[in-house]
Coordinates of C-alpha atoms and ligand atoms in Angstrom, one line a residue:
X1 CA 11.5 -66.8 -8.9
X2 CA 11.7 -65.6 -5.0
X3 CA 14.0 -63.2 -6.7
X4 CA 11.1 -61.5 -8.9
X5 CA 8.7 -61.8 -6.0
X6 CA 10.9 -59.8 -3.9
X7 CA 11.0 -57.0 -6.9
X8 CA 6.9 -57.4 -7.3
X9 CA 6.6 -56.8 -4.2
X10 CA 9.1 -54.3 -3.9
X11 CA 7.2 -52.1 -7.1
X12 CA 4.0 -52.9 -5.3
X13 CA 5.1 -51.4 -2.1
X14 CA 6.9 -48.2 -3.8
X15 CA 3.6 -47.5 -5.9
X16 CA 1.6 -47.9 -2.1
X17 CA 4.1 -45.3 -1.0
X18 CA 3.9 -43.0 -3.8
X19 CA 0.1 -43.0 -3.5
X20 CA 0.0 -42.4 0.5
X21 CA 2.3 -39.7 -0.3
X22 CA 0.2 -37.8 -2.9
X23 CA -2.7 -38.6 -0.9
X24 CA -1.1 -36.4 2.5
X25 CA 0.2 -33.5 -0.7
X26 CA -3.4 -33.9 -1.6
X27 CA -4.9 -33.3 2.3
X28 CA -2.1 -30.8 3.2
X29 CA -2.8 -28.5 -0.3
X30 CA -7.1 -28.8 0.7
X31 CA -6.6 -27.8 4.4
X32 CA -4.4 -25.1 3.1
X33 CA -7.1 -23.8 0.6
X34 CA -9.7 -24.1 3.0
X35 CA -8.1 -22.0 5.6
X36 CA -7.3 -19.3 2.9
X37 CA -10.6 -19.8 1.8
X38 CA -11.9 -19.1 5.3
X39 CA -9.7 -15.8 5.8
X40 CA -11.6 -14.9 2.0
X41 CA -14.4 -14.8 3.8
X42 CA -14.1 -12.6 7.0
X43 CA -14.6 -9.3 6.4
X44 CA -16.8 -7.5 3.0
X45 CA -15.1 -8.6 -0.4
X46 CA -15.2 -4.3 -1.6
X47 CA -15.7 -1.8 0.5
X48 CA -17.7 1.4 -0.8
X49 CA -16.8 4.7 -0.4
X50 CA -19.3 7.8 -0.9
X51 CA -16.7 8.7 -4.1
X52 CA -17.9 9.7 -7.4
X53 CA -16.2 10.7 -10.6
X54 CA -13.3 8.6 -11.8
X55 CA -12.3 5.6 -9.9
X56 CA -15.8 5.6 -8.0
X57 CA -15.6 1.9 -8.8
X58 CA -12.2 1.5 -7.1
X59 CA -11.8 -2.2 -5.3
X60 CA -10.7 -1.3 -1.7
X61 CA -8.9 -3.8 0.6
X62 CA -11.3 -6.1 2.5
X63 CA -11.4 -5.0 6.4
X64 CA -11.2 -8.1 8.8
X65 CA -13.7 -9.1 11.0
X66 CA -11.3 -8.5 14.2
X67 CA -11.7 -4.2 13.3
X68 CA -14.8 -3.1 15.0
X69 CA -17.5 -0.4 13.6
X70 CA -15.4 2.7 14.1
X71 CA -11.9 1.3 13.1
X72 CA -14.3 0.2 9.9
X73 CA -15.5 3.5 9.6
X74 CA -12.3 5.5 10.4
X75 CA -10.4 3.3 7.6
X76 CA -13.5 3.3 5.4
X77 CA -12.9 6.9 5.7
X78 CA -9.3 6.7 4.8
X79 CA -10.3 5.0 1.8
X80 CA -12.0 8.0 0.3
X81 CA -8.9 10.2 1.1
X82 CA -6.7 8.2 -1.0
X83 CA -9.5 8.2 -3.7
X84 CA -9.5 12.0 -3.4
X85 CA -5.6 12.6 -2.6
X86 CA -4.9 10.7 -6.0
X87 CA -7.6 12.0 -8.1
X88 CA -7.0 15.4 -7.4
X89 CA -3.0 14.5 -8.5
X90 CA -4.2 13.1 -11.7
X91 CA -6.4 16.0 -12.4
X92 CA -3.4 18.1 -12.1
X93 CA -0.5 16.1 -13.7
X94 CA -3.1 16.3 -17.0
X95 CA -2.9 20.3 -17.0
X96 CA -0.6 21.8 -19.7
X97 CA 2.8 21.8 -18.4
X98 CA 2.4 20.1 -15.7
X99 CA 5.7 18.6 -15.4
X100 CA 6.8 22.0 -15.4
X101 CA 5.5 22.9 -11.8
X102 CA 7.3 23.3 -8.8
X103 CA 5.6 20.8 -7.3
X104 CA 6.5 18.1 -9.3
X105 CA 9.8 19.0 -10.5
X106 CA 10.3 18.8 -6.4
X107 CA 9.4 15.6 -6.1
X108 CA 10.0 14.2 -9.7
X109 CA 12.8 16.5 -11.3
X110 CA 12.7 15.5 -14.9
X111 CA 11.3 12.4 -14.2
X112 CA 9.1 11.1 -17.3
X113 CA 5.3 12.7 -16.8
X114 CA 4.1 8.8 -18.3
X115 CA 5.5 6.9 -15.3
X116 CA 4.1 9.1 -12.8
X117 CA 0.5 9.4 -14.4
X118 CA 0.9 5.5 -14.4
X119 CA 1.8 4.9 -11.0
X120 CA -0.9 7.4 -10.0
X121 CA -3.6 5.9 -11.8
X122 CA -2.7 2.2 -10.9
X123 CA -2.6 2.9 -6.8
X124 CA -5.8 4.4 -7.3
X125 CA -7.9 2.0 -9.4
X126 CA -5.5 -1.1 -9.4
X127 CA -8.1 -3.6 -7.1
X128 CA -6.4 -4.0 -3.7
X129 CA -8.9 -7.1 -2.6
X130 CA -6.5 -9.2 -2.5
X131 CA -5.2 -7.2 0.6
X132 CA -7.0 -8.0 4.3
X133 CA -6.6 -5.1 6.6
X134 CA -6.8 -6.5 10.7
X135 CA -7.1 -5.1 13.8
X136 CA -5.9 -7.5 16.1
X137 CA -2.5 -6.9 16.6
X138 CA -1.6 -10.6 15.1
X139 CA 2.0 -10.6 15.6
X140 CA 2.3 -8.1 18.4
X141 CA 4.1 -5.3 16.9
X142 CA 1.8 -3.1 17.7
X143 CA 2.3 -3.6 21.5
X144 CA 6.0 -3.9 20.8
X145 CA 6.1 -0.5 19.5
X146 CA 3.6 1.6 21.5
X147 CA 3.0 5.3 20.1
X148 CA 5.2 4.5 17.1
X149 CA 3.7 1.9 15.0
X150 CA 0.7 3.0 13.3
X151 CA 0.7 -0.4 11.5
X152 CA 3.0 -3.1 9.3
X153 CA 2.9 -5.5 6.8
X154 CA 2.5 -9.0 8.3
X155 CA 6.1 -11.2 7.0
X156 CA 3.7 -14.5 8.0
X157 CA 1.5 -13.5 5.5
X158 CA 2.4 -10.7 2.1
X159 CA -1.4 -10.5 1.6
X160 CA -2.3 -8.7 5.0
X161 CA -1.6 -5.6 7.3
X162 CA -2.4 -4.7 10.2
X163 CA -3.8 -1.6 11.3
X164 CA -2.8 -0.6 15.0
X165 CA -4.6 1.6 17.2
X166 CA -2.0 4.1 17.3
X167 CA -3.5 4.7 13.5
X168 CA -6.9 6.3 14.5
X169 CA -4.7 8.6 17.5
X170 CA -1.8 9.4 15.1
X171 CA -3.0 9.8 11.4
X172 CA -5.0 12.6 10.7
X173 CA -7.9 13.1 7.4
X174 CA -6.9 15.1 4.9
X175 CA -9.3 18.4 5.6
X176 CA -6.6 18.4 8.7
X177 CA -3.8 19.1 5.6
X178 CA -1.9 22.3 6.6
X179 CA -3.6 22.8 10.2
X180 CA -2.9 19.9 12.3
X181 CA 1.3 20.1 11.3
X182 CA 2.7 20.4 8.0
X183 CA 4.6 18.6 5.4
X184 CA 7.9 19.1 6.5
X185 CA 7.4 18.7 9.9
X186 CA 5.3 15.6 10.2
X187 CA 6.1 13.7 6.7
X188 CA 3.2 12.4 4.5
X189 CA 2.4 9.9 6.2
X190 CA 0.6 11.6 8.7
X191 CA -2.4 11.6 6.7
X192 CA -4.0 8.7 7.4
X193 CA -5.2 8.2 3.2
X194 CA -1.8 8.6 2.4
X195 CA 0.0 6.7 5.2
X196 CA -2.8 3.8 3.6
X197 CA -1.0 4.6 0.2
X198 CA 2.3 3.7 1.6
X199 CA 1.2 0.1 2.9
X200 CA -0.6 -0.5 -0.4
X201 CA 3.0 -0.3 -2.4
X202 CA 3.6 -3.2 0.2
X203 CA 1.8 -5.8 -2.1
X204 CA 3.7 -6.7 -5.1
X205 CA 0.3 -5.9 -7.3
X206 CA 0.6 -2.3 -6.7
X207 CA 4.6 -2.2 -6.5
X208 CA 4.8 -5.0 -9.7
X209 CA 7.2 -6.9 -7.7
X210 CA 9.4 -4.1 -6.7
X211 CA 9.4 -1.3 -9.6
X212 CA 7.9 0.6 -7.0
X213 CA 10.6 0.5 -4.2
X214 CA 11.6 2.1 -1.1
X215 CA 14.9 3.7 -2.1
X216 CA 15.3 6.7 -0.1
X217 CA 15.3 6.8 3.7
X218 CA 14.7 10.2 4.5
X219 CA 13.3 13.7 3.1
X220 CA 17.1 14.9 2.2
X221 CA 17.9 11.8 -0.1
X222 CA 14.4 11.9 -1.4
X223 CA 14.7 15.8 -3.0
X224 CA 18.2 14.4 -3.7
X225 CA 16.5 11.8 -5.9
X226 CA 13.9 13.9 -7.7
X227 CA 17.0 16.3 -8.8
X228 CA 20.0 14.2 -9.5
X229 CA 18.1 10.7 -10.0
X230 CA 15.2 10.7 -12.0
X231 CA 14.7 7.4 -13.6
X232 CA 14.9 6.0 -9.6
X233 CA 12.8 9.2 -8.3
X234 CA 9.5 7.9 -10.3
X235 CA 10.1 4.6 -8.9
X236 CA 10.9 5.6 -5.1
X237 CA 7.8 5.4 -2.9
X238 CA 8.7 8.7 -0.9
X239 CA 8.7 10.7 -4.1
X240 CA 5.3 9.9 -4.4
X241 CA 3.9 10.0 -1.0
X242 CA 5.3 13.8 -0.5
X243 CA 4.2 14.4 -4.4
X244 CA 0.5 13.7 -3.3
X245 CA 0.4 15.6 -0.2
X246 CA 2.6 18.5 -1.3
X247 CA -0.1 18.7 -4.5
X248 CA -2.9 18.8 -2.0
X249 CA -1.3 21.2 0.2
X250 CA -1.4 23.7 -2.2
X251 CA -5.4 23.1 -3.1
X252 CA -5.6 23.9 0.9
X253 CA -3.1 27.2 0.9
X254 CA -1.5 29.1 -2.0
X255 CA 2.4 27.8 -1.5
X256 CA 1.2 24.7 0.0
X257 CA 2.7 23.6 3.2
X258 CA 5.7 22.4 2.5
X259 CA 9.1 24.3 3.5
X260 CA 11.8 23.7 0.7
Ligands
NAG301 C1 -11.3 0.9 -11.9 O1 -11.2 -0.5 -11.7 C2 -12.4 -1.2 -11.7 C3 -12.2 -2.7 -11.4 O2 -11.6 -2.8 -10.2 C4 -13.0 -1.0 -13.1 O3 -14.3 -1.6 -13.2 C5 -13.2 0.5 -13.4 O4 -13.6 0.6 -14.8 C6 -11.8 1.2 -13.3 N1 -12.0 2.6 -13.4 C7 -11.3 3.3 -14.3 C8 -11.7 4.8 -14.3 O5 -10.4 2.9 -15.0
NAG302 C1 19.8 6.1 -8.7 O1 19.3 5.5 -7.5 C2 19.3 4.1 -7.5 C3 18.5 3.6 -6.3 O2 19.0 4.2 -5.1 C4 20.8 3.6 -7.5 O3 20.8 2.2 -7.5 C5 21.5 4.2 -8.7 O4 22.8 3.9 -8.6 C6 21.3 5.7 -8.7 N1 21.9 6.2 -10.0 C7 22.7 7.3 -10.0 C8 23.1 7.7 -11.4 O5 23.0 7.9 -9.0
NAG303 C1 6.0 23.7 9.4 O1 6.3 23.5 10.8 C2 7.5 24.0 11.3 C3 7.7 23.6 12.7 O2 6.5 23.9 13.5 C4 7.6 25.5 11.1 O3 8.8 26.0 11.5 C5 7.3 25.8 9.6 O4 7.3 27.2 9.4 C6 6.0 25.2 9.1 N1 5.9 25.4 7.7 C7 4.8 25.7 7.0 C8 5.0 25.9 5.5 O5 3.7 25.8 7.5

């Protein structure tokens, strides 16, 4: 009998153990909620952009509370650049031919004209709310890298990048295309629209967990790609981010500004 106590009691105290234990889960998962419930909030859920025409109802990334009224309106600015940059592309990838162009057999070789009007059309309309934009520096990259880091992806959190202020000094709009530098010399991501691009293919929503990669390290292996590697050229992030500016380079100047 003092044996089946003991069990009893034994059962008793395991069930009291489980339940605690549930219970902390239970506290642990609420606190968590709340906090990324409280991050939710800071900061506009959309962000409008004066942009009409297709993808006027484009879902931006929300802008934290720590970016003050001329980082908002700077990167608000932005915004409407990569609405424009990518519209304009899509306008021309739907001509006759397209895929015939110089521009985009630079960039895409003879890369499938579906993928590319895909990709296009989901980093301009795909809703990037789910991505905060902040302006406090949080893991101090920014001051690690002084003049260098316009930004990065946060690893503590896949959901949120941080803009520095090297951004506003260092990225110019896109009416600067062709003036302020060129392609070749500066890279796409000089434009502040498109350098936004770039950190968007960051979140796996836009990249679909990595479809979209970063394959190619510099301009040489990117051409390379477009011309020997097709299939990986419509997947490679470069080939996209010179595709857009090189297309709008040549709505600025006949030619563009891009030196082959
Ligand atoms: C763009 O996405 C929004 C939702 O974020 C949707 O309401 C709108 O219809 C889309 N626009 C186009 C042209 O597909
Ligand atoms: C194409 O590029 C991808 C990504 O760099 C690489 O894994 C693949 O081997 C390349 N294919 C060819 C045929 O070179
Ligand atoms: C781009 O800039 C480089 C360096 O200043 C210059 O040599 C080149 O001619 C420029 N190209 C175009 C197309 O403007």
């Amino acid at each position: 009998m003092a044996k089946g106590n003991f069990r009893r009691n034994g059962l008793v105290f395991a069930t009291a153990l489980t339940c605690i234990a549930a219970l902390v889960a239970g506290l642990v998962l609420a606190i968590v909620a709340e906090r990324e419930a409280v991050t939710l909030k800071k900061g506009p859920k959309t962000y409008k952009t004066v942009t009409t025409g297709q993808w006027s109802d484009a879902q931006y990334p929300r802008i934290h509370s720590s970016c003050d009224s001329t980082d908002v309106d700077y990167i608000t600015k932005a915004f409407a650049d990569t609405h424009d940059v990518t519209s304009y592309a899509k306008e021309q990838l739907s001509h006759k031919n397209s895929v015939d162009s110089e521009v985009y057999k630079r960039w895409f070789g003879d890369g499938k004209l579906y993928e590319v009007l895909g990709v296009v059309e989901g980093l301009a309309n795909i809703s990037k709310t789910n991505l905060l934009l902040r302006c406090d520096d949080a893991d101090g990259l920014c001051a690690k890298n002084p003049n260098y880091y316009a930004g990065y992806h946060r690893e503590a959190d896949m959901f949120e990048t941080v803009i520095c202020d090297y951004f506003y000094e260092a990225r110019v709009p896109l009416t600067s295309m062709c003036t302020k530098g060129n392609i070749t010399q500066y890279g796409p991501t000089k434009y502040a629209g498109i350098d936004l691009l770039h950190r968007y293919f960051h979140i796996s929503s836009i990249s679909q967990n990595e479809f979209i990669g970063e394959f190619t390290d510099d301009l040489d292996e990117t051409l390379d790609l477009a011309e020997h590697n097709s299939t990986f050229a419509v997947r490679n992030v470069d080939n996209y981010l010179y595709f857009l500016a090189d297309v709008w380079g040549n709505k600025v100047k006949s030619g563009g500004c891009f030196d082959n």
